[in-house]
Amino acid sequence: MAVADTHEIHDDHHHDHGEFIAHHFDGPEQQFDSGKLGIWLFLVTEILFFGGLFVAYTLYRSNHPEIFEQAHVFLNKYLGGLNTIVLLFSSLTMALGVRAAQLGKNKNCAVYVLITMVCAAVFLGVKAVEYSHKWDMGILVRSAFNLTYTHPAPVTSVGKWLHVSDYLVYISVIPTLLLVGFLVASLMGKLMEKNVFSKFMLGLSIMVGGYFLGVGVGLIFMDVAEGGANESHASIQTADQPLMLHAMTQETREDASHDENHDKTAESHPAADHVDGQAHHEEHAHAGGEAFSAHHPDPEKLSRNVGIFFSIYYCMTGLHAIHIIGGIVVLSWILWRSLLGQWRSDYFGPVDYVGLYWHLVDLIWIYLFPLLYLID
Amino acid sequence: MSDHSENLPAFCHPASPKLLYAVFFALIFLTLLTVAVSALGPPMGMPRAFAFPIAMIFATMKAFLVCAFFMHMWWDKGFNILAFLSSLLFVSLFIGMTLMDTSHYQDTIEAFDVQQLTGVEIAE
């Protein structure tokens, strides 16, 4: 459709506005077009918002390409690829959801929107695995960057029980509380015979379940990627065996390491072992099996500014993750209204607008993935 | 492109599911291709340095597919498309203009590096 001829819709200028047509609009089409222009302008501000970070990235990369060469080995391109596919799939279901709303098929729309929300939560779960893995290794923003290559043994009981990073446990506290809350609310709704509310809350619980699915898939995926030996950093899973052993024997080993051979010392204090880090890494590659790969750059040879790459990485992916969370919130609103059956062929604007936002979040990830994960 | 039936209002353009699925599979294909190029190196004996531009070209192709079909830009009003494309223009201006004026403090940074290296204490 070309630029709208606004006079066209005056032909049947009626004022028996439908249920959701605001009175200041001439009709559904004008309302739809206004909303659409509004969401496009919002997306423009979003692009400019992210544009600032892309400027930081471009400047730093063009001036210091060596930092990017050194830093990218700490990112797992297979996990990034997995997340890309999850987001692309969520974009497909979102587009199908918009189509369902356009045809007035509210039930289908609710299902598609829910799948989109689950994908969003899976994305966050994988991201949680990625982030916690980096925090464990001391890969933080520049001011806190303190690379250790090792994973500290979990301290929390859940961390010990599941053999996962403590940070992952901390991050997962909120989703766990949400899951319990949504399930209880769904049950309450059922008991009080508020069916739509109960369904909605059940949908939200399924969505939060997606987060835990993402965590599980992320952990397994990291494991598999490690096995392929293409990846250059240790995963939580593969580090499990030596890590647990390490945890159980840490105290005795530290005592023993003073009079034992160099290999043991290196295992107990890998980061502190500045003198011959290279030797340590070679030894480790043989002794420690899959856990630590020989691809690791020597910490002494890393630029002091490698952390700046991770400052940029955390800002870009963090802002993107905030957008994913925002997307989940607005998608729940769409889910709620789908369950109420409010979409019709002449009123589906909100689904379309939220869909556009969701596709933009996907679009930004399409660029973030090669820019951050595929540096070679 | 869209199965536009008679009883739908003029502004309602449901995209055909076939098209949406085709776009999705094209996106997945391009993603896998990008990862393959990054992992195995560019094809046909191209230099290694080409991997990154190739990845960006694929990303732009993916962005086009998402914009045109998932975001319905193909059927959208010209003004909306103009607004969207103008944001890309402004971002490229932002990046381009800033790139022309960098390294102003590079001397200071290098002096600091030298001081760090020659000083008693080597950083971190």
XYZ file of N, CA, C and O in Angstrom, chain B:
496
model
N 1.807 -12.596 -2.875
C 2.632 -12.843 -1.694
C 1.770 -13.118 -0.477
O 2.030 -13.995 0.319
N 0.724 -12.331 -0.314
C -0.119 -12.559 0.856
C -1.480 -13.048 0.401
O -1.992 -12.629 -0.636
N -2.021 -13.952 1.187
C -3.339 -14.470 0.816
C -4.408 -13.500 1.333
O -4.939 -13.647 2.415
N -4.658 -12.523 0.533
C -5.507 -11.426 0.935
C -6.925 -11.717 0.490
O -7.269 -11.561 -0.667
N -7.751 -12.102 1.415
C -9.109 -12.460 1.015
C -10.005 -11.226 1.045
O -9.644 -10.186 1.578
N -11.176 -11.373 0.484
C -12.056 -10.227 0.239
C -12.551 -9.554 1.521
O -12.676 -8.349 1.586
N -12.836 -10.365 2.534
C -13.491 -9.781 3.702
C -12.526 -9.195 4.731
O -12.928 -8.863 5.834
N -11.230 -9.078 4.382
C -10.296 -8.455 5.313
C -10.185 -6.973 4.999
O -10.254 -6.585 3.836
N -10.012 -6.121 6.009
C -9.836 -4.701 5.739
C -8.549 -4.438 4.962
O -7.635 -5.264 4.975
N -8.486 -3.300 4.316
C -7.382 -3.006 3.403
C -6.028 -3.029 4.095
O -5.020 -3.362 3.477
N -5.972 -2.659 5.378
C -4.670 -2.569 6.053
C -4.223 -3.895 6.644
O -3.176 -3.976 7.262
N -5.017 -4.931 6.447
C -4.692 -6.240 7.045
C -4.079 -7.148 5.980
O -4.753 -7.561 5.049
N -2.776 -7.407 6.111
C -2.061 -8.219 5.122
C -1.462 -9.458 5.772
O -0.285 -9.443 6.097
N -2.219 -10.500 5.969
C -1.577 -11.682 6.576
C -0.576 -12.286 5.592
O -0.919 -12.511 4.437
N 0.661 -12.486 6.054
C 1.675 -13.108 5.197
C 1.377 -14.601 5.113
O 0.917 -15.188 6.088
N 1.651 -15.199 3.963
C 1.345 -16.625 3.837
C 2.336 -17.423 4.679
O 3.530 -17.099 4.721
N 1.839 -18.466 5.358
C 2.738 -19.264 6.206
C 3.899 -19.841 5.414
O 5.017 -19.914 5.921
N 3.640 -20.208 4.151
C 4.709 -20.767 3.315
C 5.875 -19.792 3.224
O 7.030 -20.161 3.364
N 5.527 -18.533 2.984
C 6.557 -17.496 2.868
C 7.323 -17.370 4.184
O 8.560 -17.326 4.210
N 6.576 -17.360 5.303
C 7.235 -17.191 6.610
C 8.186 -18.348 6.890
O 9.311 -18.138 7.348
N 7.736 -19.584 6.586
C 8.608 -20.742 6.815
C 9.829 -20.668 5.904
O 10.944 -20.962 6.332
N 9.612 -20.265 4.648
C 10.739 -20.163 3.712
C 11.765 -19.159 4.229
O 12.972 -19.425 4.213
N 11.286 -18.031 4.716
C 12.192 -17.008 5.250
C 12.946 -17.566 6.450
O 14.169 -17.391 6.569
N 12.234 -18.279 7.325
C 12.881 -18.854 8.508
C 14.009 -19.800 8.101
O 15.125 -19.707 8.621
N 13.732 -20.688 7.143
C 14.774 -21.652 6.769
C 15.944 -20.952 6.079
O 17.101 -21.330 6.270
N 15.644 -19.912 5.315
C 16.730 -19.144 4.706
C 17.601 -18.516 5.802
O 18.833 -18.513 5.711
N 16.954 -18.015 6.863
C 17.701 -17.395 7.967
C 18.590 -18.412 8.663
O 19.755 -18.139 8.971
N 18.034 -19.608 8.905
C 18.815 -20.657 9.566
C 20.000 -21.051 8.688
O 21.136 -21.189 9.161
N 19.724 -21.200 7.380
C 20.771 -21.591 6.443
C 21.918 -20.571 6.476
O 23.087 -20.937 6.568
N 21.549 -19.292 6.429
C 22.584 -18.247 6.433
C 23.362 -18.250 7.751
O 24.572 -18.023 7.763
N 22.666 -18.520 8.877
C 23.355 -18.575 10.169
C 24.382 -19.703 10.181
O 25.533 -19.509 10.582
N 23.947 -20.900 9.718
C 24.865 -22.042 9.711
C 26.051 -21.769 8.786
O 27.192 -22.089 9.114
N 25.749 -21.138 7.647
C 26.803 -20.800 6.702
C 27.819 -19.849 7.340
O 29.029 -20.007 7.175
N 27.292 -18.867 8.087
C 28.177 -17.897 8.739
C 29.099 -18.597 9.727
O 30.301 -18.342 9.760
N 28.510 -19.493 10.544
C 29.321 -20.210 11.534
C 30.342 -21.089 10.825
O 31.512 -21.154 11.229
N 29.919 -21.733 9.723
C 30.832 -22.614 8.983
C 32.007 -21.814 8.427
O 33.160 -22.235 8.537
N 31.708 -20.650 7.844
C 32.790 -19.820 7.287
C 33.745 -19.390 8.398
O 34.963 -19.381 8.232
N 33.157 -19.069 9.565
C 34.000 -18.637 10.680
C 34.857 -19.781 11.206
O 36.009 -19.587 11.573
N 34.288 -20.989 11.238
C 35.011 -22.113 11.826
C 36.005 -22.721 10.836
O 37.104 -23.107 11.220
N 35.627 -22.809 9.561
C 36.460 -23.514 8.586
C 37.267 -22.570 7.702
O 38.127 -23.012 6.948
N 36.948 -21.281 7.764
C 37.645 -20.334 6.898
C 36.856 -20.118 5.616
O 36.023 -20.948 5.240
N 37.097 -18.990 4.936
C 36.338 -18.667 3.726
C 36.588 -19.694 2.627
O 37.660 -20.302 2.585
N 35.609 -19.884 1.725
C 35.739 -20.901 0.680
C 36.632 -20.432 -0.456
O 37.000 -19.254 -0.533
N 36.967 -21.324 -1.340
C 37.663 -21.062 -2.600
C 38.972 -20.302 -2.398
O 39.285 -19.360 -3.137
N 39.709 -20.681 -1.353
C 41.037 -20.116 -1.155
C 41.074 -18.623 -0.905
O 42.098 -17.979 -1.101
N 39.928 -18.071 -0.484
C 39.945 -16.644 -0.153
C 40.755 -16.423 1.117
O 40.818 -17.313 1.964
N 41.381 -15.251 1.255
C 42.166 -15.025 2.482
C 41.297 -15.062 3.728
O 40.094 -14.781 3.667
N 41.941 -15.434 4.817
C 41.275 -15.576 6.108
C 40.548 -14.277 6.506
O 39.491 -14.298 7.124
N 41.132 -13.151 6.110
C 40.578 -11.852 6.502
C 39.192 -11.624 5.903
O 38.459 -10.748 6.353
N 38.826 -12.438 4.896
C 37.526 -12.258 4.261
C 36.388 -12.807 5.113
O 35.219 -12.511 4.852
N 36.724 -13.631 6.120
C 35.671 -14.271 6.907
C 34.750 -13.231 7.548
O 33.525 -13.392 7.552
N 35.340 -12.161 8.041
C 34.522 -11.164 8.738
C 33.597 -10.397 7.788
O 32.398 -10.318 8.032
N 34.129 -9.850 6.665
C 33.202 -9.206 5.723
C 32.105 -10.152 5.242
O 30.950 -9.733 5.108
N 32.465 -11.423 5.015
C 31.447 -12.388 4.571
C 30.369 -12.522 5.648
O 29.168 -12.499 5.351
N 30.808 -12.600 6.911
C 29.834 -12.717 8.010
C 28.917 -11.502 8.038
O 27.701 -11.629 8.245
N 29.466 -10.325 7.795
C 28.640 -9.116 7.833
C 27.680 -9.060 6.651
O 26.544 -8.607 6.777
N 28.126 -9.558 5.490
C 27.225 -9.584 4.328
C 26.060 -10.531 4.605
O 24.892 -10.203 4.356
N 26.375 -11.701 5.173
C 25.304 -12.645 5.518
C 24.361 -12.024 6.545
O 23.141 -12.184 6.466
N 24.926 -11.322 7.535
C 24.081 -10.691 8.560
C 23.149 -9.675 7.912
O 21.963 -9.592 8.259
N 23.666 -8.933 6.944
C 22.825 -7.928 6.285
C 21.739 -8.596 5.443
O 20.596 -8.126 5.398
N 22.076 -9.734 4.814
C 21.044 -10.470 4.077
C 19.951 -10.943 5.027
O 18.756 -10.869 4.723
N 20.377 -11.430 6.212
C 19.396 -11.879 7.206
C 18.540 -10.703 7.663
O 17.314 -10.824 7.794
N 19.198 -9.560 7.897
C 18.457 -8.379 8.347
C 17.424 -7.983 7.298
O 16.280 -7.648 7.629
N 17.809 -8.081 6.011
C 16.859 -7.746 4.947
C 15.651 -8.673 4.998
O 14.499 -8.234 4.919
N 15.912 -9.975 5.141
C 14.807 -10.940 5.164
C 13.865 -10.658 6.330
O 12.635 -10.664 6.178
N 14.455 -10.405 7.517
C 13.623 -10.142 8.697
C 12.796 -8.875 8.477
O 11.580 -8.857 8.701
N 13.441 -7.812 8.011
C 12.735 -6.540 7.807
C 11.632 -6.690 6.770
O 10.497 -6.275 6.980
N 11.987 -7.263 5.625
C 11.048 -7.269 4.505
C 9.836 -8.141 4.789
O 8.708 -7.741 4.502
N 10.045 -9.331 5.380
C 8.934 -10.277 5.463
C 8.385 -10.440 6.882
O 7.182 -10.356 7.082
N 9.283 -10.660 7.873
C 8.756 -10.791 9.234
C 8.172 -9.457 9.709
O 7.161 -9.419 10.392
N 8.835 -8.358 9.352
C 8.360 -7.049 9.806
C 7.405 -6.414 8.802
O 7.039 -5.251 8.947
N 7.029 -7.179 7.783
C 6.023 -6.728 6.803
C 6.410 -5.456 6.079
O 5.543 -4.742 5.590
N 7.703 -5.159 6.016
C 8.082 -3.902 5.384
C 7.743 -3.915 3.893
O 7.490 -2.880 3.295
N 7.741 -5.120 3.328
C 7.439 -5.287 1.916
C 6.088 -4.660 1.570
O 5.883 -4.151 0.483
N 5.142 -4.733 2.529
C 3.787 -4.250 2.263
C 3.524 -2.948 3.015
O 2.403 -2.491 3.074
N 4.566 -2.404 3.658
C 4.339 -1.268 4.557
C 4.305 0.048 3.781
O 4.634 0.109 2.603
N 3.919 1.083 4.495
C 3.874 2.422 3.889
C 5.284 2.949 3.655
O 6.183 2.726 4.457
N 5.434 3.690 2.582
C 6.733 4.252 2.247
C 7.324 5.096 3.356
O 8.522 5.038 3.632
N 6.465 5.825 4.056
C 6.992 6.720 5.085
C 7.621 5.947 6.239
O 8.661 6.347 6.781
N 6.984 4.825 6.611
C 7.549 4.009 7.698
C 8.917 3.469 7.305
O 9.848 3.443 8.111
N 9.019 3.030 6.039
C 10.296 2.491 5.552
C 11.353 3.600 5.560
O 12.487 3.392 5.994
N 10.927 4.777 5.122
C 11.837 5.929 5.097
C 12.347 6.238 6.505
O 13.546 6.439 6.734
N 11.423 6.241 7.490
C 11.815 6.538 8.873
C 12.841 5.519 9.346
O 13.878 5.876 9.919
N 12.578 4.248 9.049
C 13.473 3.180 9.497
C 14.845 3.316 8.841
O 15.876 3.293 9.513
N 14.847 3.486 7.512
C 16.129 3.578 6.802
C 16.906 4.828 7.228
O 18.131 4.818 7.267
N 16.183 5.906 7.547
C 16.887 7.117 7.965
C 17.670 6.872 9.255
O 18.747 7.427 9.447
N 17.133 6.006 10.131
C 17.863 5.713 11.372
C 19.194 5.036 11.050
O 20.208 5.312 11.679
N 19.184 4.164 10.026
C 20.440 3.506 9.631
C 21.421 4.545 9.089
O 22.616 4.506 9.380
N 20.878 5.502 8.327
C 21.718 6.574 7.802
C 22.363 7.355 8.948
O 23.565 7.624 8.951
N 21.554 7.675 9.973
C 22.087 8.468 11.075
C 23.104 7.679 11.896
O 24.109 8.241 12.338
N 22.859 6.381 12.063
C 23.842 5.569 12.790
C 25.145 5.522 12.007
O 26.229 5.657 12.575
N 25.060 5.388 10.671
C 26.308 5.318 9.897
C 27.029 6.666 9.925
O 28.261 6.705 9.955
N 26.254 7.750 9.926
C 26.883 9.064 10.086
C 27.600 9.156 11.432
O 28.739 9.618 11.527
N 26.908 8.721 12.456
C 27.434 8.725 13.829
C 28.761 7.962 13.875
O 29.786 8.477 14.350
N 28.747 6.742 13.320
C 29.960 5.922 13.341
C 31.043 6.565 12.472
O 32.189 6.724 12.892
N 30.657 6.978 11.255
C 31.627 7.522 10.306
C 32.306 8.781 10.823
O 33.532 8.886 10.816
N 31.499 9.719 11.310
C 32.069 10.975 11.797
C 32.982 10.739 12.992
O 34.030 11.370 13.128
N 32.559 9.810 13.886
C 33.378 9.559 15.074
C 34.691 8.883 14.684
O 35.737 9.177 15.260
N 34.609 7.978 13.686
C 35.824 7.275 13.252
C 36.866 8.249 12.708
O 38.067 7.981 12.775
N 36.396 9.365 12.154
C 37.336 10.318 11.584
C 38.099 11.074 12.667
O 39.054 11.776 12.379
N 37.631 10.986 13.889
C 38.257 11.780 14.946
C 38.582 10.900 16.147
O 38.009 11.045 17.216
N 39.495 9.950 15.944
C 39.898 9.102 17.072
C 41.373 9.300 17.331
O 42.021 10.131 16.708
N 41.901 8.514 18.230
C 43.336 8.480 18.565
C 43.856 9.815 19.106
O 45.043 10.052 19.104
N 42.969 10.686 19.526
C 43.429 11.976 20.044
C 44.312 11.799 21.274
O 45.267 12.527 21.484
N 43.961 10.798 22.094
C 44.714 10.592 23.340
C 45.675 9.412 23.238
O 46.178 8.938 24.241
N 45.902 8.948 21.979
C 46.742 7.765 21.809
C 48.153 8.001 22.373
O 48.732 7.110 22.977
N 48.684 9.202 22.191
C 50.030 9.509 22.703
C 50.085 9.341 24.216
O 51.021 8.760 24.762
N 49.076 9.871 24.873
C 49.010 9.771 26.329
C 48.964 8.303 26.757
O 49.646 7.897 27.696
N 48.160 7.516 26.015
C 48.023 6.101 26.361
C 49.353 5.389 26.165
O 49.802 4.616 27.014
N 50.011 5.685 25.042
C 51.290 5.024 24.772
C 52.341 5.418 25.808
O 53.123 4.582 26.260
N 52.334 6.715 26.183
C 53.254 7.163 27.220
C 53.004 6.400 28.518
O 53.944 5.969 29.202
N 51.735 6.193 28.811
C 51.372 5.447 30.024
C 51.874 4.014 29.936
O 52.445 3.478 30.892
N 51.699 3.409 28.746
C 52.158 2.036 28.543
C 53.660 1.934 28.768
O 54.133 1.013 29.441
N 54.383 2.866 28.184
C 55.839 2.852 28.317
C 56.222 2.980 29.788
O 57.081 2.253 30.295
N 55.547 3.881 30.461
C 55.822 4.091 31.883
C 55.545 2.814 32.672
O 56.310 2.433 33.544
N 54.459 2.161 32.299
C 54.100 0.914 32.979
C 55.163 -0.154 32.749
O 55.512 -0.896 33.649
N 55.660 -0.219 31.503
C 56.603 -1.274 31.163
C 57.983 -1.019 31.749
O 58.671 -1.945 32.158
N 58.380 0.245 31.793
C 59.719 0.543 32.286
C 59.745 0.753 33.789
O 60.810 0.730 34.386
N 58.581 0.973 34.371
C 58.488 1.208 35.805
C 58.839 -0.037 36.592
O 59.009 -1.129 36.036
N 58.931 0.117 37.881
C 59.301 -0.998 38.754
C 58.197 -2.051 38.719
O 58.445 -3.245 38.634
N 56.960 -1.561 38.764
C 55.831 -2.486 38.880
C 55.182 -2.688 37.518
O 54.803 -1.720 36.851
N 55.083 -3.942 37.106
C 54.405 -4.226 35.837
C 52.944 -4.508 36.153
O 52.621 -5.296 37.039
N 52.082 -3.838 35.397
C 50.645 -3.854 35.724
C 50.083 -5.264 35.736
O 50.279 -6.023 34.796
N 49.381 -5.564 36.744
C 48.594 -6.792 36.924
C 49.358 -8.044 36.535
O 48.952 -8.776 35.660
